[in-house]
XYZ file of C-alpha atoms in Angstrom:
636
model
C -53.828 -17.942 -15.193
C -57.118 -19.153 -15.907
C -56.275 -22.123 -18.125
C -53.809 -23.329 -15.576
C -56.501 -23.414 -12.785
C -58.915 -25.576 -15.371
C -55.506 -27.788 -15.596
C -54.962 -28.024 -11.960
C -58.773 -29.078 -11.397
C -58.294 -31.447 -14.226
C -55.867 -32.963 -11.511
C -53.210 -32.576 -14.667
C -50.459 -32.053 -12.175
C -51.349 -34.854 -9.909
C -51.646 -33.941 -6.088
C -49.870 -30.906 -6.772
C -52.170 -27.838 -5.271
C -52.669 -24.425 -7.347
C -51.356 -22.467 -4.838
C -48.170 -24.403 -5.122
C -48.245 -24.157 -9.003
C -48.330 -20.225 -8.475
C -46.038 -19.985 -6.224
C -43.337 -22.374 -8.476
C -44.334 -20.154 -11.546
C -43.662 -16.997 -9.270
C -40.079 -17.747 -8.076
C -39.036 -19.207 -11.589
C -40.637 -15.924 -13.436
C -38.606 -13.652 -10.632
C -35.797 -15.808 -11.086
C -35.619 -15.374 -14.293
C -36.139 -11.400 -14.070
C -39.763 -11.792 -16.145
C -40.745 -8.913 -13.163
C -43.906 -8.329 -15.723
C -44.915 -11.516 -16.225
C -44.250 -12.467 -12.365
C -46.873 -9.178 -11.405
C -49.559 -10.881 -13.797
C -49.151 -13.893 -11.714
C -48.653 -11.859 -8.723
C -52.030 -10.549 -9.172
C -53.584 -13.203 -8.916
C -51.990 -15.009 -5.733
C -53.328 -14.522 -2.138
C -50.686 -12.310 0.161
C -50.409 -15.190 2.844
C -47.409 -16.903 0.661
C -46.238 -14.094 -1.670
C -43.422 -12.912 0.746
C -41.827 -15.794 1.511
C -41.589 -16.741 -2.586
C -40.780 -13.159 -2.969
C -37.737 -13.278 -0.012
C -36.848 -16.776 -1.615
C -36.093 -15.547 -5.697
C -34.509 -12.576 -4.106
C -32.371 -14.711 -2.560
C -31.345 -16.834 -4.563
C -30.301 -13.621 -7.430
C -27.958 -12.550 -4.044
C -26.633 -15.610 -3.842
C -25.685 -15.233 -7.649
C -24.258 -12.198 -8.122
C -21.237 -11.642 -8.782
C -20.698 -7.765 -7.945
C -21.900 -5.729 -4.843
C -23.482 -2.934 -7.343
C -27.270 -2.944 -6.281
C -27.474 -0.321 -9.367
C -26.634 -2.660 -11.889
C -27.170 -6.559 -12.203
C -28.607 -9.464 -10.095
C -28.772 -6.863 -6.626
C -30.844 -4.473 -8.988
C -33.340 -7.246 -9.884
C -33.074 -8.572 -6.304
C -34.377 -5.078 -4.929
C -36.990 -4.775 -8.073
C -38.066 -8.443 -6.662
C -38.661 -7.506 -3.129
C -40.222 -3.965 -4.338
C -42.803 -6.647 -5.754
C -44.170 -7.803 -2.071
C -47.680 -6.268 -0.782
C -46.357 -3.307 1.956
C -48.963 -4.577 4.520
C -46.857 -7.638 4.154
C -43.230 -6.799 4.221
C -41.562 -9.453 7.096
C -38.141 -9.793 8.597
C -36.979 -11.614 5.852
C -37.372 -9.136 3.554
C -36.046 -6.348 5.440
C -33.283 -8.494 6.293
C -32.592 -9.057 2.842
C -32.931 -5.673 1.825
C -30.093 -5.139 4.489
C -28.121 -7.121 2.902
C -28.062 -5.948 -0.559
C -27.251 -2.450 1.403
C -24.151 -3.727 2.981
C -22.733 -5.618 -0.206
C -23.717 -2.203 -2.331
C -21.303 -0.460 0.829
C -18.717 -3.206 0.709
C -17.948 -2.890 -3.317
C -18.074 1.057 -2.826
C -15.200 0.709 -0.116
C -13.281 -1.645 -2.130
C -14.071 0.531 -5.783
C -12.941 3.928 -3.788
C -9.960 2.736 -1.523
C -8.015 0.305 -3.919
C -4.066 1.060 -4.591
C -4.673 3.042 -7.029
C -7.775 4.877 -7.327
C -8.493 4.439 -11.276
C -8.494 0.244 -10.484
C -11.678 -1.686 -9.885
C -10.949 -4.553 -7.075
C -9.984 -7.605 -9.000
C -12.724 -10.081 -9.503
C -10.571 -12.521 -7.021
C -10.197 -10.052 -4.059
C -14.310 -9.275 -4.754
C -16.339 -9.620 -1.603
C -19.097 -11.424 -2.843
C -22.843 -11.437 -1.496
C -23.311 -14.799 -0.564
C -19.781 -14.512 1.259
C -21.116 -12.043 3.404
C -24.575 -13.534 4.112
C -22.635 -16.922 5.730
C -20.168 -14.664 7.531
C -23.082 -12.292 8.829
C -23.638 -14.032 12.491
C -20.006 -12.683 13.310
C -20.595 -8.907 12.006
C -16.211 -8.034 13.114
C -15.634 -11.296 11.252
C -16.949 -9.730 7.898
C -15.544 -6.341 8.886
C -11.528 -7.659 9.026
C -12.132 -10.087 5.821
C -12.765 -6.705 3.883
C -10.259 -4.714 5.061
C -8.218 -7.973 4.030
C -9.709 -7.871 0.778
C -8.965 -3.868 0.282
C -5.497 -3.229 1.782
C -6.181 0.846 2.076
C -9.816 0.329 3.248
C -8.843 1.971 6.412
C -7.831 4.972 4.674
C -11.580 5.447 4.368
C -12.675 5.371 8.404
C -15.963 7.126 8.049
C -16.537 4.345 5.495
C -15.680 1.423 7.641
C -17.403 2.703 10.415
C -20.560 3.507 8.641
C -20.316 -0.865 6.900
C -19.662 -1.694 10.361
C -23.017 -0.104 11.590
C -24.886 -1.778 8.982
C -23.236 -5.003 9.504
C -24.600 -5.197 13.144
C -27.713 -4.277 12.167
C -27.569 -6.927 9.984
C -27.545 -9.015 12.393
C -29.167 -7.599 15.494
C -32.314 -6.024 13.457
C -31.027 -3.217 15.731
C -29.551 0.111 14.032
C -26.341 1.107 15.867
C -25.263 4.924 15.944
C -21.624 5.506 14.968
C -19.914 8.461 15.614
C -18.892 9.165 12.128
C -18.834 12.872 11.708
C -16.064 13.471 14.390
C -14.699 9.802 14.494
C -14.626 9.427 18.649
C -15.136 6.015 20.113
C -18.378 6.156 22.443
C -19.066 2.212 22.967
C -17.596 -0.891 22.690
C -18.683 -1.330 19.477
C -16.766 1.055 18.236
C -13.325 0.348 19.458
C -13.525 -2.865 17.748
C -14.075 -1.124 14.522
C -10.362 1.173 15.173
C -9.235 -1.745 16.549
C -9.346 -3.570 13.235
C -8.490 -0.272 11.060
C -5.538 -0.318 13.536
C -4.565 -3.791 12.477
C -4.972 -2.851 8.961
C -3.216 0.346 9.090
C -0.158 -1.763 10.352
C -0.211 -4.611 7.902
C 0.269 -1.944 5.478
C 3.614 -0.327 7.413
C 1.191 3.053 7.280
C 2.262 5.075 10.578
C 0.935 7.997 10.860
C -2.633 6.349 10.290
C -1.985 3.805 12.867
C -0.828 6.568 15.254
C -4.050 8.262 14.681
C -6.178 4.905 15.380
C -4.072 4.060 18.540
C -4.965 8.212 19.619
C -8.445 7.637 19.237
C -8.481 4.166 21.477
C -6.612 6.243 24.351
C -8.765 8.908 24.443
C -11.771 6.312 24.835
C -9.409 4.419 27.688
C -11.490 6.049 31.203
C -15.106 5.911 29.753
C -15.253 2.725 27.229
C -11.970 0.395 27.779
C -11.448 0.779 31.679
C -14.620 -0.130 32.524
C -14.881 -3.825 30.824
C -11.345 -4.322 32.134
C -12.723 -5.921 35.142
C -15.255 -8.582 33.495
C -11.745 -9.193 31.411
C -9.670 -9.570 34.434
C -11.868 -12.266 36.125
C -12.163 -14.668 33.256
C -8.305 -14.530 32.866
C -8.229 -15.433 36.377
C -10.872 -18.262 35.620
C -8.430 -19.508 33.179
C -5.298 -19.731 35.183
C -7.657 -21.307 37.964
C -7.763 -23.943 35.169
C -11.135 -23.213 33.360
C -9.410 -22.727 29.668
C -12.675 -23.907 28.234
C -14.456 -20.512 29.376
C -15.723 -18.765 25.972
C -13.804 -15.227 25.025
C -16.483 -12.337 25.798
C -17.055 -9.551 24.150
C -15.034 -7.833 25.787
C -12.211 -9.884 25.641
C -12.334 -10.102 22.263
C -11.864 -5.942 22.033
C -9.309 -5.751 24.720
C -7.232 -8.589 22.871
C -7.392 -6.962 19.701
C -6.283 -3.648 21.069
C -3.239 -4.456 23.162
C -1.736 -7.478 20.340
C -2.368 -4.823 17.449
C -0.254 -1.800 19.534
C 2.737 -4.350 19.934
C 2.714 -5.187 15.949
C 2.637 -1.328 15.730
C 6.346 -0.858 17.769
C 7.549 -4.316 16.082
C 6.587 -3.960 12.711
C 5.951 -0.495 11.831
C 8.516 1.395 10.435
C 7.379 4.055 9.404
C 6.742 7.424 12.132
C 4.139 7.534 14.220
C 2.933 10.279 16.673
C 1.577 8.301 19.405
C 2.224 6.215 22.402
C 1.116 2.590 21.969
C 2.923 0.572 24.603
C 1.591 2.635 27.315
C -2.014 1.441 25.740
C -1.161 -1.895 25.459
C 0.370 -1.944 29.206
C -3.291 -0.668 30.111
C -5.120 -3.815 28.334
C -2.571 -6.560 28.211
C -2.429 -9.804 30.946
C -0.096 -8.903 33.635
C 2.622 -12.441 32.583
C 3.366 -10.248 29.424
C 3.588 -6.543 30.779
C 8.221 -7.808 31.530
C 7.655 -8.603 27.789
C 6.138 -5.216 27.360
C 8.952 -3.194 29.244
C 11.925 -4.557 27.397
C 10.336 -3.653 23.853
C 9.689 -0.197 25.694
C 12.907 -0.022 26.481
C 13.830 -0.499 22.481
C 11.154 1.731 21.076
C 12.425 5.575 20.641
C 8.766 7.056 20.049
C 7.763 5.865 23.474
C 8.528 7.678 26.528
C 8.061 5.934 30.023
C 5.142 7.015 31.683
C 6.327 6.945 35.095
C 9.850 8.761 34.264
C 9.086 11.134 37.096
C 8.503 8.946 39.446
C 11.967 8.839 42.146
C 12.694 5.577 43.378
C 12.254 1.628 42.100
C 9.484 1.379 44.381
C 7.400 3.974 42.477
C 8.174 2.321 39.328
C 6.615 -0.513 40.279
C 3.585 0.574 42.162
C 2.787 2.756 38.965
C 2.721 -0.517 37.039
C 0.230 -2.098 38.724
C -1.901 1.022 39.345
C -2.045 1.128 35.896
C -2.822 -3.063 35.369
C -5.631 -2.496 37.872
C -6.639 1.202 36.127
C -6.053 3.425 39.112
C -3.541 5.606 37.989
C -4.832 8.195 34.904
C -4.212 7.177 31.403
C -1.484 9.733 30.073
C -4.095 12.485 28.006
C -4.227 11.614 24.158
C -3.317 14.537 21.968
C -6.069 15.761 19.254
C -5.789 13.271 16.424
C -6.917 16.886 13.933
C -3.391 18.683 13.552
C -5.357 22.004 12.713
C -9.116 23.138 13.193
C -10.532 22.180 9.858
C -12.723 25.047 9.805
C -9.495 28.012 9.689
C -9.055 26.874 6.084
C -12.954 26.856 4.563
C -12.766 29.778 3.283
C -11.908 31.711 -0.149
C -10.902 35.143 1.961
C -7.308 36.418 1.167
C -6.691 37.785 4.669
C -7.940 34.728 6.243
C -5.524 32.074 4.242
C -2.988 34.494 4.629
C -3.039 34.582 8.330
C -3.352 31.153 9.103
C -0.534 30.184 6.556
C 1.607 32.823 8.220
C 1.042 30.770 11.615
C 2.735 28.120 10.175
C 5.227 29.720 7.853
C 8.424 27.415 10.302
C 6.204 24.450 10.688
C 6.149 22.811 7.241
C 4.098 19.853 9.018
C 1.449 22.651 10.021
C 1.480 24.483 6.809
C 1.119 20.891 4.685
C -2.012 20.438 6.991
C -3.591 23.880 6.545
C -3.349 23.670 2.641
C -4.583 20.300 2.800
C -7.471 21.051 5.176
C -7.932 23.766 2.213
C -7.573 22.057 -0.334
C -10.670 18.991 0.646
C -12.459 22.142 0.999
C -11.940 23.577 -2.227
C -12.834 20.549 -3.915
C -15.691 19.694 -2.598
C -17.287 22.860 -1.545
C -20.056 24.830 -4.442
C -18.445 28.247 -3.479
C -16.118 30.306 -5.819
C -13.632 32.747 -5.002
C -15.570 36.216 -4.833
C -13.024 38.232 -6.826
C -9.758 38.373 -9.044
C -7.598 38.326 -6.480
C -9.076 35.701 -4.901
C -9.111 33.475 -7.598
C -5.475 34.244 -7.936
C -4.690 33.462 -4.766
C -6.113 30.237 -4.991
C -3.664 28.945 -8.182
C -1.004 29.738 -5.631
C -1.702 27.590 -2.583
C -2.670 24.697 -4.994
C 0.822 25.588 -6.831
C 2.902 25.838 -3.791
C 0.885 21.782 -2.538
C 1.755 20.663 -5.861
C 5.232 21.579 -5.802
C 6.052 20.983 -1.858
C 3.088 18.517 -0.986
C 1.955 16.389 -3.698
C 1.887 13.163 -1.960
C 0.148 14.546 1.335
C -2.254 16.095 -1.729
C -2.701 12.587 -3.174
C -3.236 10.645 0.101
C -6.441 13.591 1.532
C -8.459 13.309 -2.691
C -8.352 9.630 -2.077
C -8.890 9.076 1.119
C -11.247 11.694 1.822
C -12.314 13.733 -0.707
C -13.419 10.802 -3.318
C -15.633 9.022 -1.255
C -17.614 12.395 -0.650
C -17.357 14.063 -4.213
C -20.493 14.368 -5.539
C -20.669 12.370 -8.943
C -23.582 14.409 -10.383
C -21.315 18.296 -9.679
C -19.294 18.052 -12.656
C -17.342 21.229 -11.610
C -16.275 19.537 -8.459
C -15.325 16.007 -10.977
C -13.238 18.459 -12.988
C -11.761 20.265 -10.322
C -10.786 16.909 -8.366
C -8.729 15.373 -11.480
C -7.423 18.315 -12.560
C -5.846 18.917 -9.417
C -5.022 15.084 -8.501
C -2.905 15.001 -12.179
C -0.694 17.559 -11.467
C -0.274 16.200 -8.241
C 0.339 12.443 -9.756
C 3.034 14.183 -12.452
C 5.117 15.782 -9.513
C 5.602 12.302 -7.964
C 6.025 10.809 -11.810
C 2.806 8.651 -10.608
C 1.830 6.785 -13.725
C -2.328 7.698 -13.564
C -1.279 11.005 -14.120
C -2.515 10.785 -17.876
C -6.075 8.939 -17.157
C -6.139 11.911 -14.323
C -5.836 14.693 -17.204
C -8.303 12.767 -19.870
C -11.002 12.580 -16.859
C -10.420 16.015 -16.321
C -11.405 16.838 -19.913
C -14.029 14.224 -20.444
C -15.590 16.416 -17.561
C -15.092 19.337 -18.914
C -16.511 18.400 -22.257
C -19.973 16.887 -19.917
C -20.156 20.917 -18.865
C -21.257 22.111 -22.384
C -23.734 19.150 -22.318
C -26.727 19.437 -20.120
C -28.442 17.147 -20.951
C -25.341 14.973 -19.532
C -25.723 17.153 -16.253
C -27.683 14.381 -13.995
C -25.540 11.453 -14.963
C -23.039 10.438 -12.212
C -19.705 10.778 -13.863
C -18.306 7.655 -11.912
C -20.964 5.348 -13.222
C -20.187 7.112 -17.192
C -16.674 5.740 -16.667
C -17.147 1.902 -14.929
C -19.697 1.342 -17.710
C -16.752 1.478 -20.180
C -13.742 0.254 -18.337
C -15.710 -2.466 -16.152
C -17.405 -4.550 -18.776
C -15.021 -7.076 -20.717
C -17.194 -6.549 -23.565
C -18.554 -4.088 -25.919
C -21.933 -5.009 -25.968
C -22.138 -5.037 -22.095
C -20.579 -1.601 -21.835
C -23.194 -0.103 -24.357
C -26.499 -1.156 -22.813
C -25.204 -0.238 -19.222
C -24.338 3.398 -21.274
C -27.871 2.637 -23.060
C -29.527 2.642 -19.154
C -27.881 5.737 -17.904
C -28.088 8.251 -20.810
C -31.710 7.044 -22.121
C -32.880 8.904 -25.570
C -29.076 11.012 -25.277
C -27.334 8.675 -27.266
C -26.398 11.628 -29.762
C -24.455 13.512 -27.421
C -22.729 9.992 -25.704
C -21.295 9.458 -28.794
C -19.376 12.716 -29.792
C -18.425 12.247 -26.212
C -16.985 8.580 -26.937
C -13.478 9.518 -27.915
C -13.008 11.468 -24.689
C -14.803 8.163 -22.724
C -12.267 6.024 -24.220
C -9.523 8.052 -23.241
C -10.679 7.989 -19.209
C -11.323 4.773 -18.899
C -7.442 4.060 -19.718
C -8.831 2.172 -23.358
C -7.185 2.705 -26.487
C -7.832 5.258 -29.324
C -9.594 2.094 -31.383
C -11.894 1.519 -29.120
C -13.569 4.636 -29.212
C -14.984 3.677 -33.016
C -16.306 0.358 -31.814
C -18.137 2.516 -28.299
C -19.819 5.011 -31.232
C -20.716 1.971 -33.428
C -22.206 -0.167 -30.727
C -24.284 2.880 -29.360
C -25.166 4.135 -32.891
C -26.516 0.427 -33.396
C -28.459 0.336 -29.764
C -30.257 3.400 -30.653
C -31.295 2.172 -34.043
C -33.136 -1.063 -32.611
C -34.250 1.142 -30.047
C -36.262 2.627 -32.223
C -37.036 -0.415 -34.151
C -38.632 -1.677 -31.024
C -40.267 1.603 -30.774
C -41.103 1.408 -34.538
C -42.656 -2.263 -33.311
C -45.041 -0.891 -30.550
C -46.332 2.348 -32.648
C -46.135 0.347 -36.337
C -44.411 3.463 -37.899
C -40.606 2.783 -38.880
C -40.143 6.704 -40.367
C -37.844 7.482 -37.675
C -35.654 4.339 -38.224
C -35.749 4.283 -41.683
C -34.440 7.980 -41.611
C -31.856 7.343 -38.980
C -30.684 4.493 -40.668
C -29.268 5.943 -43.607
C -26.942 8.359 -41.896
C -25.973 5.916 -39.627
C -24.336 3.685 -42.093
C -21.122 4.976 -42.751
C -20.961 5.032 -38.584
C -21.534 1.095 -37.874
C -19.212 -1.714 -38.038
C -19.575 -4.548 -39.752
C -20.492 -7.109 -36.592
C -23.228 -3.850 -35.883
C -24.608 -4.238 -39.243
C -25.486 -7.859 -38.832
C -27.228 -7.575 -35.556
C -29.140 -4.620 -37.099
C -29.826 -6.765 -40.231
C -30.556 -9.348 -37.723
C -32.934 -7.556 -35.560
C -35.293 -6.156 -38.435
C -35.541 -10.248 -40.288
C -35.484 -12.242 -37.216
C -37.514 -10.513 -34.301
C -40.918 -11.521 -34.073
C -42.009 -8.094 -32.535
C -41.033 -6.148 -35.541
C -41.960 -8.797 -37.974
C -45.585 -8.453 -36.662
C -45.976 -4.953 -36.090
C -44.006 -3.920 -39.155
C -44.907 -3.788 -42.751
C -42.407 -6.190 -44.726
C -42.192 -3.184 -47.267
C -40.382 -1.019 -44.617
C -37.788 -4.137 -43.509
C -37.196 -5.188 -46.580
C -36.705 -1.141 -47.518
C -34.483 -1.358 -44.241
C -32.449 -3.878 -45.619
C -31.819 -2.867 -48.964
C -29.938 0.315 -47.480
C -27.648 -1.698 -45.709
C -24.514 -2.536 -47.262
C -24.070 -6.256 -49.014
C -21.014 -7.292 -47.388
C -21.954 -9.170 -44.764
C -23.110 -12.857 -45.385
C -25.658 -12.175 -42.134
C -27.525 -9.160 -44.589
C -27.813 -11.756 -47.334
C -29.483 -14.000 -45.582
C -32.226 -11.684 -44.063
C -32.764 -10.142 -47.074
C -33.393 -13.936 -48.576
C -35.405 -14.416 -45.422
C -37.798 -11.078 -45.929
C -38.595 -12.218 -49.355
C -39.048 -15.861 -48.512
C -41.703 -13.947 -45.880
C -43.144 -11.561 -48.242
C -43.356 -14.878 -50.855
C -45.513 -16.679 -48.128
C -47.162 -13.420 -47.270
C -48.707 -13.479 -50.676
C -49.591 -17.053 -50.743
C -51.995 -16.729 -47.937
C -53.651 -14.246 -49.657
C -57.039 -16.267 -51.174
C -57.459 -13.451 -53.818
C -54.269 -13.651 -55.379
C -52.735 -16.334 -57.765
C -48.664 -16.988 -57.144
C -47.340 -19.808 -58.894
C -44.925 -21.186 -56.623
C -41.473 -20.955 -58.459
C -38.301 -23.447 -58.365
C -36.357 -20.327 -56.750
C -38.672 -19.972 -53.427
C -38.987 -23.585 -53.373
C -35.010 -23.740 -52.921
C -35.293 -20.568 -50.515
C -37.437 -22.093 -48.570
C -35.734 -25.541 -48.188
C -32.613 -23.291 -47.493
């Protein structure tokens, strides 16, 4: 940097100041992900413009990211870039970038966990890119609507959708908005808007059960949230009727219009059964001119019960309609969104479980709900049955679920258990995929074989202590998602570090769990071994001792494929750090161990031999005649 400062003092760069050149250099290094060099530049800079430069580089990395995963790729580099800013200089721009990265990661997780089949990642064409979120961040609910359209099953994970909505509002206002994540109650207009969007998404998927649950949640908040804003909504509607058509729609109007139109769409288009009363909710919120149409719609709906059936005369009926429109009539009580108390079945105690199931002996719907709640507990808990009798009863309950209610069990496993599953707890992961495989076989789903393969992978991981802290989903995703094998190898190497030998033994199980063919296991094992050899070679370049590399190389050659042998030969011959730190005899010995079948190996041997001759020529005390063979090799 002193040389650069000297050049600036000589006006080599014209009128460009030294500080501006530092900023340009720092920005270029950060965008190229050269963090070590960037730190050296950063140490020589003032803190005044550091935050602006770091934020600009992080923004460029985020805008070029093709995935919302912040643990790999450009988003991870953007986070590392933001971490380089001095703590005393953190600004709102840096916090906004962090918030955008967290939102992108949340969207990516939501899409990965709620795709139509749990084993498929979101398609590239339907992914919500970070740059799209940035451009739409001024309207958080527009982003949420697009997410629910891109990932049609996202509404099945309402807790994650609400958390995403909170993060989107924070991205716009820089203020944290608390959401009712635990009990799913609606306590604010923002939460009502989010539930309305999920209701709209459930109607599009013809999911009457989920839509009915969302309607009940909105009915429960009618008096506390929706009714207070109806006065301003009706006032604006009246102004438009009087000619003020250019009046902007308020947030209150957007929420109310979304809810009542979604309820109407539910009655019109959803053919599945729903346990709710959407027409009465729509009547409470719709404009007055829509009341006759809704009343005609209600007469054709078998699910809707007239809230004024107890009134005797037509005058009383019309009075009831008017009272509901102005909000003076109490809204019909909403039923609880839970069929059972979740704590009832959260145990392995046989007596308690028998008592709970006996209460639903003649009610299949209630029995299914009880068993599903128990399965949620059994898969996510770290507890185990206390004795053999409890273990036997657990097996019997799993068998009944698989035989009688496999679809309900799979829906719960995908929608509730998977987002909450501790991916580092291999026992929970094995239990999850074992139960999923049984249910999938019961309904003839094609995912049964892959689920069983993942259960077997989890079983093998339980016997490898070195890999127990690795996230199971990241391990499988590293094999399943990347298009090239080398990308998978790099991701796996970053996950397991020095425990590559254990991972090579798991290669067949990993490939089956990722849904790939058996020949890919041989290729993956070869790539992992080549990656390990290159890491040892780089370590030898740092220490100057290639003993460990040479020992592993001789044992690994039978396991390596031709492309990996060529890659290792090129690394030995042409890598400048290796050539500078590892003696030429060791490099020559390593190349002689490799088979001569790939032409790359022969060329690498010739190059090293040429380098040896050049080294001897540079020695002033050794006379070496330049042979014709050496001259031809040099020309080549």
